[in-house]
PDB file of C-alpha atoms in Angstrom:
ATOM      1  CA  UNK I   1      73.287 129.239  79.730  1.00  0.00           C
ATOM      2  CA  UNK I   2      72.605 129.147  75.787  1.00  0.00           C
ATOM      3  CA  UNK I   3      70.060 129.543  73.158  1.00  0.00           C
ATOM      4  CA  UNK I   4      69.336 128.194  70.140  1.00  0.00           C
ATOM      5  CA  UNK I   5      66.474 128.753  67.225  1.00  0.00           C
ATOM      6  CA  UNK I   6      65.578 127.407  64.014  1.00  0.00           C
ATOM      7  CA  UNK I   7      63.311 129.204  61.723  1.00  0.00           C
ATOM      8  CA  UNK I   8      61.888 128.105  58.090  1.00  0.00           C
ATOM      9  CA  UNK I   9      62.254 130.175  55.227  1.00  0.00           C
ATOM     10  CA  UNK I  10      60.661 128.428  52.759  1.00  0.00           C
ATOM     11  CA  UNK I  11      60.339 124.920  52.311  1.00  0.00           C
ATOM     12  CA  UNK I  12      63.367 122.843  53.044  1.00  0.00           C
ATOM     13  CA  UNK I  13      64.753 126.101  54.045  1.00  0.00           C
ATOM     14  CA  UNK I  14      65.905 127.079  57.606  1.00  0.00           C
ATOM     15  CA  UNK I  15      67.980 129.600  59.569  1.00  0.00           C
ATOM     16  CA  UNK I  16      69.726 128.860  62.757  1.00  0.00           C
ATOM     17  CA  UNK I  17      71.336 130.585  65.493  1.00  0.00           C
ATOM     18  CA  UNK I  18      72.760 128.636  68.452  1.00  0.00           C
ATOM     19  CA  UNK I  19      75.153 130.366  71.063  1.00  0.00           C
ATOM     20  CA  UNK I  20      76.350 130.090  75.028  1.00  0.00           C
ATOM     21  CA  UNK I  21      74.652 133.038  76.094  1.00  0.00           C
ATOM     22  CA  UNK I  22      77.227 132.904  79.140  1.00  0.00           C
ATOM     23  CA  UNK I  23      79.811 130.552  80.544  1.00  0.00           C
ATOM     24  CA  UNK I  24      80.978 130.011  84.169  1.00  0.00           C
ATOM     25  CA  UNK I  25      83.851 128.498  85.004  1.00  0.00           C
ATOM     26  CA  UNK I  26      84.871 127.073  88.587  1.00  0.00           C
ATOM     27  CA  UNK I  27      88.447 125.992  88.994  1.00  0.00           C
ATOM     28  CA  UNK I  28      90.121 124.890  92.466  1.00  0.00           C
ATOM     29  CA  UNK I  29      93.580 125.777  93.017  1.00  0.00           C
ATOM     30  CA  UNK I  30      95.060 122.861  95.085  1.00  0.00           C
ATOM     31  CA  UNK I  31      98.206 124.836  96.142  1.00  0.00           C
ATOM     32  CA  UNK I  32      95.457 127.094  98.605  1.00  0.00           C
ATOM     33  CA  UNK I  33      91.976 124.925  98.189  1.00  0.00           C
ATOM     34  CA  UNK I  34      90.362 128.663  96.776  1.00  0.00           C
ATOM     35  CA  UNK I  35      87.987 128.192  94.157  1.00  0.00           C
ATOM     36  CA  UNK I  36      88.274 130.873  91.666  1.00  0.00           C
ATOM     37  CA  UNK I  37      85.204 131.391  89.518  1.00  0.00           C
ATOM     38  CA  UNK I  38      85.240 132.663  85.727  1.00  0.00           C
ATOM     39  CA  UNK I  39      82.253 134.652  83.532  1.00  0.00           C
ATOM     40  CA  UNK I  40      82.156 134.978  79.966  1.00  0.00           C
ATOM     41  CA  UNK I  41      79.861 135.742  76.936  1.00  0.00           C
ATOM     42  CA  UNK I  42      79.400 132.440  74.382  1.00  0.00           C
ATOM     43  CA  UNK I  43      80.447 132.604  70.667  1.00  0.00           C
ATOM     44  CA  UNK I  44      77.281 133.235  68.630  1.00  0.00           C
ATOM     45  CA  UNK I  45      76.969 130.597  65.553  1.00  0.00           C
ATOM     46  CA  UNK I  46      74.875 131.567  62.728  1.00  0.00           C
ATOM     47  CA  UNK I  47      73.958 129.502  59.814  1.00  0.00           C
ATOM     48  CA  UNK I  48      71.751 127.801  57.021  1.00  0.00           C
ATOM     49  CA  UNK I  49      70.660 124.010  56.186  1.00  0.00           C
ATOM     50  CA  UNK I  50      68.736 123.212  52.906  1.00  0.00           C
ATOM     51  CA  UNK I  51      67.359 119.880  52.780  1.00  0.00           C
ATOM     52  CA  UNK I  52      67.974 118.136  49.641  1.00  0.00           C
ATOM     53  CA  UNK I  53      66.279 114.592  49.728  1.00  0.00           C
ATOM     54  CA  UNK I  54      62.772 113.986  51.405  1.00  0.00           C
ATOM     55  CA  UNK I  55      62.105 110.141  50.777  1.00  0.00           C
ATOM     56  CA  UNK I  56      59.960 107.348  52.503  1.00  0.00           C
ATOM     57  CA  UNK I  57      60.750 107.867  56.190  1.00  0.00           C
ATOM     58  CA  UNK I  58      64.437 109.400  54.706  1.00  0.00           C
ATOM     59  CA  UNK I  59      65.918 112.959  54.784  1.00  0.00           C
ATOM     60  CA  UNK I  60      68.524 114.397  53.933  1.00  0.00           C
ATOM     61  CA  UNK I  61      70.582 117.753  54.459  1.00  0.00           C
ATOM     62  CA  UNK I  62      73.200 120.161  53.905  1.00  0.00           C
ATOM     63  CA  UNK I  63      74.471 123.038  56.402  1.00  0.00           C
ATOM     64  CA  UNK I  64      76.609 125.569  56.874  1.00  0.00           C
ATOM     65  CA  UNK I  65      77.610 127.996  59.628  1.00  0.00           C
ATOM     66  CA  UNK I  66      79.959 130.953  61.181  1.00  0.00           C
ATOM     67  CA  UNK I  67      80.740 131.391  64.528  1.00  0.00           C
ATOM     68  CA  UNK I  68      81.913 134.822  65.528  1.00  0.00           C
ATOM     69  CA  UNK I  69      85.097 135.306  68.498  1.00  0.00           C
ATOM     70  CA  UNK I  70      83.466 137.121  71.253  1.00  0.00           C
ATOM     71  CA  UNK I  71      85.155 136.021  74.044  1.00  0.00           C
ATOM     72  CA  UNK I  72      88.701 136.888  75.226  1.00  0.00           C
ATOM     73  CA  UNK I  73      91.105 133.460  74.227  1.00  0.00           C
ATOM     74  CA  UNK I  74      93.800 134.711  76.861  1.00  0.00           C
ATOM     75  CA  UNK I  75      94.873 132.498  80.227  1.00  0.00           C
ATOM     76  CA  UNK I  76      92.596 133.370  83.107  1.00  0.00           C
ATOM     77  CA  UNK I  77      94.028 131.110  85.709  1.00  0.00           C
ATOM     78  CA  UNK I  78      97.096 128.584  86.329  1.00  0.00           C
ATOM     79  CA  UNK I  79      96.042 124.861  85.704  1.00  0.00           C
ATOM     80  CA  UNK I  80      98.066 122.845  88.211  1.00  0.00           C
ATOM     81  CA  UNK I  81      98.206 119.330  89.224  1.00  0.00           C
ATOM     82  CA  UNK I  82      96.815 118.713  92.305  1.00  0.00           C
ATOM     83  CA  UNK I  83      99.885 117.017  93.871  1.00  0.00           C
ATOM     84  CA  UNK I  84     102.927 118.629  95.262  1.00  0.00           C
ATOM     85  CA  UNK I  85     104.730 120.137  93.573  1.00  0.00           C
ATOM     86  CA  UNK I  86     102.341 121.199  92.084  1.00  0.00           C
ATOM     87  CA  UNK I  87     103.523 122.075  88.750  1.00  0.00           C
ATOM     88  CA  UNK I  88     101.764 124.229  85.891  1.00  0.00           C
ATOM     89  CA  UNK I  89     100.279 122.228  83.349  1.00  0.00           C
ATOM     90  CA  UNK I  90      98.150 124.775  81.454  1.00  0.00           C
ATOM     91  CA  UNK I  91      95.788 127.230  81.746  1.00  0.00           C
ATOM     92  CA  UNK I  92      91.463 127.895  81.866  1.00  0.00           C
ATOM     93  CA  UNK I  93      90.917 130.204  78.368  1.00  0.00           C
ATOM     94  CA  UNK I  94      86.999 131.011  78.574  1.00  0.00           C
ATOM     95  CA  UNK I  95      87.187 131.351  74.821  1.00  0.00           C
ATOM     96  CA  UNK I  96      89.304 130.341  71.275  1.00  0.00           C
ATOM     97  CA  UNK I  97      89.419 133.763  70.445  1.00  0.00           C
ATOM     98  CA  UNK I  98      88.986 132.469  66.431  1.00  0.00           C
ATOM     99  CA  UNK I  99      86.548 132.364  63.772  1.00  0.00           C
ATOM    100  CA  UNK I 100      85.062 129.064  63.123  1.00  0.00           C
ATOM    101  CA  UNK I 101      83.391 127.823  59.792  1.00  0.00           C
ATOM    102  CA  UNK I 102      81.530 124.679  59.269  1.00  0.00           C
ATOM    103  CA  UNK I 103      79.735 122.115  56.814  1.00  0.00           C
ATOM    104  CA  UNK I 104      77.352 119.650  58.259  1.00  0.00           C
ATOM    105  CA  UNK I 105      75.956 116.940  56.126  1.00  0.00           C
ATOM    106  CA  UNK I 106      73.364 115.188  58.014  1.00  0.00           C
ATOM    107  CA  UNK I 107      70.934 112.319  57.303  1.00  0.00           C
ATOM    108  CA  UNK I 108      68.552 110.353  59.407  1.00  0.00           C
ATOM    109  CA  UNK I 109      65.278 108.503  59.266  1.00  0.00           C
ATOM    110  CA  UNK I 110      62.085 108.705  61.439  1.00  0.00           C
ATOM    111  CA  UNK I 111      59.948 104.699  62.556  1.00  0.00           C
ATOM    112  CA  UNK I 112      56.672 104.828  64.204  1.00  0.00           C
ATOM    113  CA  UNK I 113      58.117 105.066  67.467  1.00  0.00           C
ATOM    114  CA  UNK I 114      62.009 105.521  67.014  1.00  0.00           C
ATOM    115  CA  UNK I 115      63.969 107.917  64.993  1.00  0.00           C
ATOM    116  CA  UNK I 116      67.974 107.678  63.904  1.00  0.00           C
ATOM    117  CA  UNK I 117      69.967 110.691  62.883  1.00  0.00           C
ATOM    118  CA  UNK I 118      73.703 110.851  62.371  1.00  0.00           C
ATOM    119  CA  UNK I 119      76.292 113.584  60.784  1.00  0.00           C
ATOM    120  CA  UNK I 120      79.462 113.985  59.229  1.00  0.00           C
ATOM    121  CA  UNK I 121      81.125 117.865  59.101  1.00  0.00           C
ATOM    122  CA  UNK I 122      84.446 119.741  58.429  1.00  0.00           C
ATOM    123  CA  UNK I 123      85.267 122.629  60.916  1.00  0.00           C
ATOM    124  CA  UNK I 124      87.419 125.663  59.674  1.00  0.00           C
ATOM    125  CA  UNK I 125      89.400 126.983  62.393  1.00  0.00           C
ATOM    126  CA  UNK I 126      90.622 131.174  62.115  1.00  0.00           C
ATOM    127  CA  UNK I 127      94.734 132.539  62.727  1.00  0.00           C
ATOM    128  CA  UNK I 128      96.354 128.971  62.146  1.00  0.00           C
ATOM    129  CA  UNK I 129      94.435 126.900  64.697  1.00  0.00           C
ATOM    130  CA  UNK I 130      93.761 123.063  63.480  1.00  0.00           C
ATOM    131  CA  UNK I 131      90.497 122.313  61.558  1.00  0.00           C
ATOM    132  CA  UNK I 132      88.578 119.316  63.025  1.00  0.00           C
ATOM    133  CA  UNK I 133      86.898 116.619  62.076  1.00  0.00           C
ATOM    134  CA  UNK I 134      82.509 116.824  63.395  1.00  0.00           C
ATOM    135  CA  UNK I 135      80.372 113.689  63.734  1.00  0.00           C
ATOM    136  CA  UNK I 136      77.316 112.554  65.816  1.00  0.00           C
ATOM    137  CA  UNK I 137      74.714 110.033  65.197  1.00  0.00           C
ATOM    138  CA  UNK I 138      71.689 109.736  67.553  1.00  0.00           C
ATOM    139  CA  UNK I 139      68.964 106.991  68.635  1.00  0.00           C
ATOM    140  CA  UNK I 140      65.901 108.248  69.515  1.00  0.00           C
ATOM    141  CA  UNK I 141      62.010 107.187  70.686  1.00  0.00           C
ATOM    142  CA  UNK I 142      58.856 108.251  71.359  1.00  0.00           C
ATOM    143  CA  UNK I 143      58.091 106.562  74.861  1.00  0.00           C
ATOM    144  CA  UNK I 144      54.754 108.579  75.205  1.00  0.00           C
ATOM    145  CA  UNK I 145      52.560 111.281  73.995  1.00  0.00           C
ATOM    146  CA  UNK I 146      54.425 113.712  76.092  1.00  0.00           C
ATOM    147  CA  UNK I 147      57.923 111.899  76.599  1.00  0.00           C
ATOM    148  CA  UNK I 148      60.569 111.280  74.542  1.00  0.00           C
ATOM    149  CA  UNK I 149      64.316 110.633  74.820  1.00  0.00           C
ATOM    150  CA  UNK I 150      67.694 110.384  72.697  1.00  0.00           C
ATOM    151  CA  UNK I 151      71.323 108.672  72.812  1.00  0.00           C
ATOM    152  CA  UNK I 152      73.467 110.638  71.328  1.00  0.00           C
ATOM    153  CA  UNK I 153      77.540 110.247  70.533  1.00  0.00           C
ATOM    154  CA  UNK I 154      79.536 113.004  69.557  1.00  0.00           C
ATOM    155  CA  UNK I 155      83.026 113.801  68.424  1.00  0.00           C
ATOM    156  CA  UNK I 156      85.477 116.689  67.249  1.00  0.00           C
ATOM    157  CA  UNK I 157      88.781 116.113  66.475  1.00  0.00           C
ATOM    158  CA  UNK I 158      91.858 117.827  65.651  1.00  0.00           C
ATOM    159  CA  UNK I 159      93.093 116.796  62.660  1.00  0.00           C
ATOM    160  CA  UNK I 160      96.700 117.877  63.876  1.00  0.00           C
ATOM    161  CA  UNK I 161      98.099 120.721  61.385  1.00  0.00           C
ATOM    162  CA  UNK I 162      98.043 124.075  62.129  1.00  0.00           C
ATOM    163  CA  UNK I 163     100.614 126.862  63.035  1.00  0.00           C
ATOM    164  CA  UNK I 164      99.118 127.966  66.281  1.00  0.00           C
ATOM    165  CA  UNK I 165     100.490 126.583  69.532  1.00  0.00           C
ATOM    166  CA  UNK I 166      98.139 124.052  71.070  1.00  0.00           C
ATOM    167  CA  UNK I 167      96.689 125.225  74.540  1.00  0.00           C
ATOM    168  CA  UNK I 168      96.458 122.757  77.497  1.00  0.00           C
ATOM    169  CA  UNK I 169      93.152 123.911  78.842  1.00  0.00           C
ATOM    170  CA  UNK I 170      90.297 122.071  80.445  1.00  0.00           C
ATOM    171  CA  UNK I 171      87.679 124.211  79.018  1.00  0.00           C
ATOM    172  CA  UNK I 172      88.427 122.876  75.557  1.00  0.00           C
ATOM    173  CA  UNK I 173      88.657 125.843  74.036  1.00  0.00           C
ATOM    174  CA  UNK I 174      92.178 126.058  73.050  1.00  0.00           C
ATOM    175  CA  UNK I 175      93.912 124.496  69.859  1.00  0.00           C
ATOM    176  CA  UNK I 176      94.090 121.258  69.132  1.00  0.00           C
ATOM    177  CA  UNK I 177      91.326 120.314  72.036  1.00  0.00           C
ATOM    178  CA  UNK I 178      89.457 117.030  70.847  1.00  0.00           C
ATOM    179  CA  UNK I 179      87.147 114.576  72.187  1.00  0.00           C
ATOM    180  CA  UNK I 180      84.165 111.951  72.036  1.00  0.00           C
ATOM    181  CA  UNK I 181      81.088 112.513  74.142  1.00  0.00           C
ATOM    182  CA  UNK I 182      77.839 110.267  74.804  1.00  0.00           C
ATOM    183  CA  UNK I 183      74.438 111.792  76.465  1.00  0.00           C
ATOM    184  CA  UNK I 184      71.169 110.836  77.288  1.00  0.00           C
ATOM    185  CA  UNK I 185      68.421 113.543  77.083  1.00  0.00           C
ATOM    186  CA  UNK I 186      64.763 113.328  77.602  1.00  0.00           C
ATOM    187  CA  UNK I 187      61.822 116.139  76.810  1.00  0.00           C
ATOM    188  CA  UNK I 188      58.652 116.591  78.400  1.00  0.00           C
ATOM    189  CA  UNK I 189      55.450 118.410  76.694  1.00  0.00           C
ATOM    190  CA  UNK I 190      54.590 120.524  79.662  1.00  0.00           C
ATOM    191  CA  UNK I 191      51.957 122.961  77.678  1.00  0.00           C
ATOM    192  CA  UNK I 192      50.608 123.062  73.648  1.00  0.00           C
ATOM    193  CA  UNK I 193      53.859 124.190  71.986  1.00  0.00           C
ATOM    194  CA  UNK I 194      56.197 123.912  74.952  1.00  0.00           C
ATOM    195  CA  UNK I 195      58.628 121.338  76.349  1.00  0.00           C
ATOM    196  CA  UNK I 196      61.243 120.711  79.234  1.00  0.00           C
ATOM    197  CA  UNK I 197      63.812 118.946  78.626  1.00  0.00           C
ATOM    198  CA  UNK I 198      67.271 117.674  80.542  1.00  0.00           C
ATOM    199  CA  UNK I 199      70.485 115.896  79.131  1.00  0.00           C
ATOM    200  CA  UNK I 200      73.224 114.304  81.050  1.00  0.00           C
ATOM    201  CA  UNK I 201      76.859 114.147  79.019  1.00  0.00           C
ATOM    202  CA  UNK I 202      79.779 112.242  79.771  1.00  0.00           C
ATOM    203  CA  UNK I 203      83.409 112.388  77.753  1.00  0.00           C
ATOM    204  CA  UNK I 204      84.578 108.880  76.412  1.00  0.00           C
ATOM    205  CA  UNK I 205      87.627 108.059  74.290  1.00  0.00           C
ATOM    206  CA  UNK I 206      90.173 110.191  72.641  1.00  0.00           C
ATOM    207  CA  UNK I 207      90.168 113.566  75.566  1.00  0.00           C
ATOM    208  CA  UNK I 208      92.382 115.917  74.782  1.00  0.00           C
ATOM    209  CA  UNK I 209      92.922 119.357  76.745  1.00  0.00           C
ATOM    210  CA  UNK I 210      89.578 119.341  77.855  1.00  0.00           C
ATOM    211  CA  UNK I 211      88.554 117.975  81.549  1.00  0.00           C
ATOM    212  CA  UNK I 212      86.439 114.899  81.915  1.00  0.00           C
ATOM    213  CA  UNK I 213      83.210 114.845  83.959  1.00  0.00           C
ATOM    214  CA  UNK I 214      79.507 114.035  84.132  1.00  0.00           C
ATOM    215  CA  UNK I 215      77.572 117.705  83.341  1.00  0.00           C
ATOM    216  CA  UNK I 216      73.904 118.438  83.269  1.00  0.00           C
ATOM    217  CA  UNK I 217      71.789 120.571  81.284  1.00  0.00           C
ATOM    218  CA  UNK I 218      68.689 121.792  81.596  1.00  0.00           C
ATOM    219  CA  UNK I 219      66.154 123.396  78.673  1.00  0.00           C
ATOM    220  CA  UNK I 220      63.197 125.225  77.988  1.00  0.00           C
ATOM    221  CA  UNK I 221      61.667 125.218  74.360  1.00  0.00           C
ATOM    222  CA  UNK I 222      58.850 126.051  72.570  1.00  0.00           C
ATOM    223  CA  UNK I 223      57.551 125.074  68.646  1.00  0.00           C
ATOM    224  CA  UNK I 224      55.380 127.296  66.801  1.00  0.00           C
TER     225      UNK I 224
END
């Protein structure tokens, strides 16, 4: 369950807050066939983005944010394969435990009908975890008056220095965790101001110590 707001504070101006309000976690342990299932609070990100070029159907724009450690980065459960033996191969953390900081330069350019973003950032990582590499870039369309939908890919990767251990975890929330997502989202106006919206995201290439998948997420938002 998260959040996420974006206010204006003057013109080409905004403040943002995004966070996981809470995370659950359900891991099987093979060895007994018990699921064991994990609650913890998100990392609350705060930041700012200034555009700084408004041309034709172009924009461009700067950001920067903090994201504040509130949930514990210690081992919650044994990760173990799920074959006799059955040997330890790492273990769920429901959090990094670190301060991150981030830039975000981000450009994209809005059609009649379609829209194209994409992003290019530099993430800061706290107590001598690696700093990673951010990207995205997203298609989008208009299909109707009420109904719109996006391709989006995503990546963050480890840029492999750093004095911290790396953590086999398949939260990806250890060190040294990278990987390359693609989703497909759609919105629906359901009032004046207010939309629902659902995304389906799938990992791709370069996974590491975070589990593969197909997830779903729902939303609620409004624009005033």
């Amino acid at each position: 369950m998260g959040a996420y707001a974006d206010v204006g504070l003057a013109d080409g101006l905004a403040l943002f807050f995004r966070s996981d309000l809470l995370r659950t976690f359900h891991l099987e342990d093979p060895r007994s066939g018990d699921v064991a299932r994990h609650l913890a609070p998100g990392d609350p990100s705060l930041g700012l983005r200034a555009r700084v070029l408004l041309r034709d159907r172009w924009a461009m724009s700067l950001q920067a944010s903090a994201r504040a450690p509130l949930a514990r980065s210690g081992e919650v459960q044994e990760v173990v394969r799920d074959r006799a033996p059955y040997p330890v191969v790492g273990g769920l953390r429901r959090g990094a435990g670190v301060w991150h900081l981030q830039g975000m330069w981000n450009i994209g350019a809005a059609f009649e009908r379609v829209f194209l973003g994409a992003a290019l950032g530099y993430q800061w990582r706290g107590e001598g975890f690696e700093d990673r590499l951010l990207w995205n870039a997203t298609l989008g369309a208009t299909l109707s008056p009420r109904v719109g939908a996006r391709l989006s890919l995503a990546g963050a990767h480890s840029l492999g220095f750093g004095s911290a251990p790396r953590a086999s975890t398949p939260s990806g929330l250890g060190n040294g965790a990278s990987w390359t997502t693609a989703s497909l989202s759609a919105d629906l106006r359901v009032a004046e101001g207010w939309y629902l919206g659902a995304a389906l995201e799938t990992a791709l290439l370069g996974l590491r110590t975070k589990s593969r998948g197909l997830s779903l997420a729902l939303s609620l938002g409004t624009q005033y």
